[in-house]
Amino acid sequence: MYKFCLVLLALVLIGQGCNFNDQSETTSFDKLSNDAHSFANFNEVRTTHLNLDLAVDFEKKVLQGTATWDIDKTKKAKELILDIGNLAISKITLDTGIATQYTIGPVDSIKGQALTISLKPNTTSVTIHYSTSPQAKALQWLTPAQTLGKVHPFLFSQSQAILARTWVPCQDAPGVKFTYEATIKTDSNLLALMSAENDTMLSANGIYHFKMDQPISSYLLALTVGDLKFASTGRNSGIYAEPAMLDRAVWELESMQSMIDSAEALYGPYAWGRYDVVILPPSFPFGGMENPRLTFATPTIIAGDRSLVALIAHELAHSWSGNLVTNETWNDFWLNEGFTVYFEQRIMEKIFGVPYAQMLTKLGMGDLEETIESLTAEGRIEDTHLFLNLDNQDPDDGLTDVAYEKGRFFLQTIESVVGRTRFDAFLKKYFSENKFKPMNTERFVAYLNKNLLTDEQEKADVKAAEWIYGPGMPDNAPEVNSAELDRVELAIAKFNNNRIKAKDIDITGYTTHHWLYFLRALKNLNLSKMAELDAAFNFTASGNSEIACDWFKHCIDESYKPAYPAIETFLIQVGRRKFLTPLYERLAKNKEDKLWAQKVFEKAKPGYHSVSYSTIKNIVY
Ligand code: BES
Ligand code: ZN
């Protein structure tokens, strides 16, 4: 009996020992904050490496094949939960191919569905056999007619913010990072590219292999397939574009290599090997997307005068802010974009000089003031905080200029308190110490206080809490000055007060950014002044998309009908949401324009990516 008791005691102790072990179990991954936009159980099981094997079917508009995830799991984890959106799953296997059970949860209109996969105690990898839906939100399938060359079809993806799950089953939370490799099979006359190491040449059999050895977040998974050619722009940079666009793009983006070199001189080595840009068809819904090693860009930056290249500086800067140090959840989005706008401006200053960078900054301040004003008017004051609460909405709807511009001006404020030398050293250290890791707002503040603002007076001068957790612009916001734009301001004041004719305005030396400031400062317009401006400066026929868009806003506000055919063409040709939204919003303000906008939208919508399509549909209907 005594012996039996001892054995029992020993068993209990061993049991507890196991239990104890279970709780303190150290996995190789750090715990992440809860992410309201993902179903994934990433604190129990972590996906660490993806092997993607997909065939591209332009006829059916689907990708079909397998995604194999290597996983790192706690002992207690019995299932792996992935995010999916509209995927058709045929089979799931573990490790050496044993089929396993899985369930697919109900559809959430924002998050999609949870795919719950049963694991064995020692499962190390999971293979999902699936195909995408022709309606996959991340993917846009273009007919040959929708490309420049008109001969070949085209495909591109846009995964940020939470659309990766519509083409790859994944833990679609930015805090989760993984390496990947992929095999993509497509038509043998098309080039496939991913956010990874690419071939620059066509493969004879249409099979392409990709490799990304540094860990990235799912929103940075990217694929494009089309009639693309490559041209080098320097030591580790180059451009892919449709053949008819390639020479113009190379000329326009001539500064790319020096941007990379400047960025490295500022904040440390470029971590990704090559930096290439692919110029997509005009339906790309964004200006640019910082897919690692391969920025995706709108062709609207190819303006013919190199005036819109700040966008490349921006996407390149994300190679540090965002792609190395990544917002842990979409509520921390300003850590990606605010840092990137600040960094972008520093690159621009280095290459194009202080006056140019000042113009960009002043335009940014104008955008921010307008955004804060309209968010405040809409009763969305909380959306003017840097740290957001997007938990109950689609992050795509809640991400505004605030993260970009208020974020930038917050960093500028810190810079002005501690001086540029110390701030630069701090940023360099921040990127290097936090690379390949997620960052959240709270940890950033702690890092800032520990590594930079150790002086109580400086801490008080920065007012970090007001910037991050408070509304609008704190009173220590930096002043923005631009002698170039002051010149425009003087001229425009006279024109606004009818003291000068448009044709008599001194426009010598005006660049795109002078014009943008000019257009944004126009007031007291009427039809005859619109006609006068158009006659003097030919805005309606502008080939510069930024200028055209700002001009068209006035045209709609003033019902300046001679520009409507050009507006229609613009709305049909360009799918960039930043341009479409303000134009459709203005059109929707009165009945006649709204009906017209609906007709234009019907014609334009086959060319819109889902991101632009859903935003605009909600505006016009
Ligand atoms: N990462 C963003 C694009 C994005 C943000 C896509 C949120 C989806 C959700 C990209 O870096 C960006 O900010 N692009 C800007 C250009 C930039 C110069 C401000 C754009 O597309 O207009
Ligand atoms: Zn950005």
mmCIF file of C-alpha atoms in Angstrom, residues 79-80 84 88-93 99-105 114-119 126-129:
data_model
loop_
_atom_site.group_PDB
_atom_site.id
_atom_site.type_symbol
_atom_site.label_atom_id
_atom_site.label_comp_id
_atom_site.label_asym_id
_atom_site.label_seq_id
_atom_site.Cartn_x
_atom_site.Cartn_y
_atom_site.Cartn_z
ATOM 1 C CA GLU A 79 -5.293 23.032 -34.462
ATOM 2 C CA LEU A 80 -3.972 25.637 -36.833
ATOM 3 C CA ILE A 84 -9.117 32.595 -45.912
ATOM 4 C CA ALA A 88 -12.091 26.646 -52.618
ATOM 5 C CA ILE A 89 -10.263 24.026 -50.580
ATOM 6 C CA SER A 90 -10.141 20.456 -51.833
ATOM 7 C CA LYS A 91 -7.807 18.731 -49.391
ATOM 8 C CA ILE A 92 -5.459 19.366 -46.494
ATOM 9 C CA THR A 93 -2.567 17.095 -45.600
ATOM 10 C CA ALA A 99 -5.052 13.860 -44.996
ATOM 11 C CA THR A 100 -6.383 15.748 -41.981
ATOM 12 C CA GLN A 101 -9.732 17.128 -40.893
ATOM 13 C CA TYR A 102 -10.589 20.763 -41.282
ATOM 14 C CA THR A 103 -13.563 23.075 -40.886
ATOM 15 C CA ILE A 104 -14.433 26.367 -42.524
ATOM 16 C CA GLY A 105 -16.222 28.919 -40.365
ATOM 17 C CA ALA A 114 -11.499 30.897 -40.399
ATOM 18 C CA LEU A 115 -9.972 27.692 -41.716
ATOM 19 C CA THR A 116 -9.406 25.394 -38.743
ATOM 20 C CA ILE A 117 -7.032 22.506 -39.424
ATOM 21 C CA SER A 118 -6.553 19.568 -37.021
ATOM 22 C CA LEU A 119 -2.926 18.912 -36.108
ATOM 23 C CA VAL A 126 0.507 21.557 -43.368
ATOM 24 C CA THR A 127 -0.393 21.512 -47.070
ATOM 25 C CA ILE A 128 -3.577 23.139 -48.326
ATOM 26 C CA HIS A 129 -4.806 22.182 -51.802
#
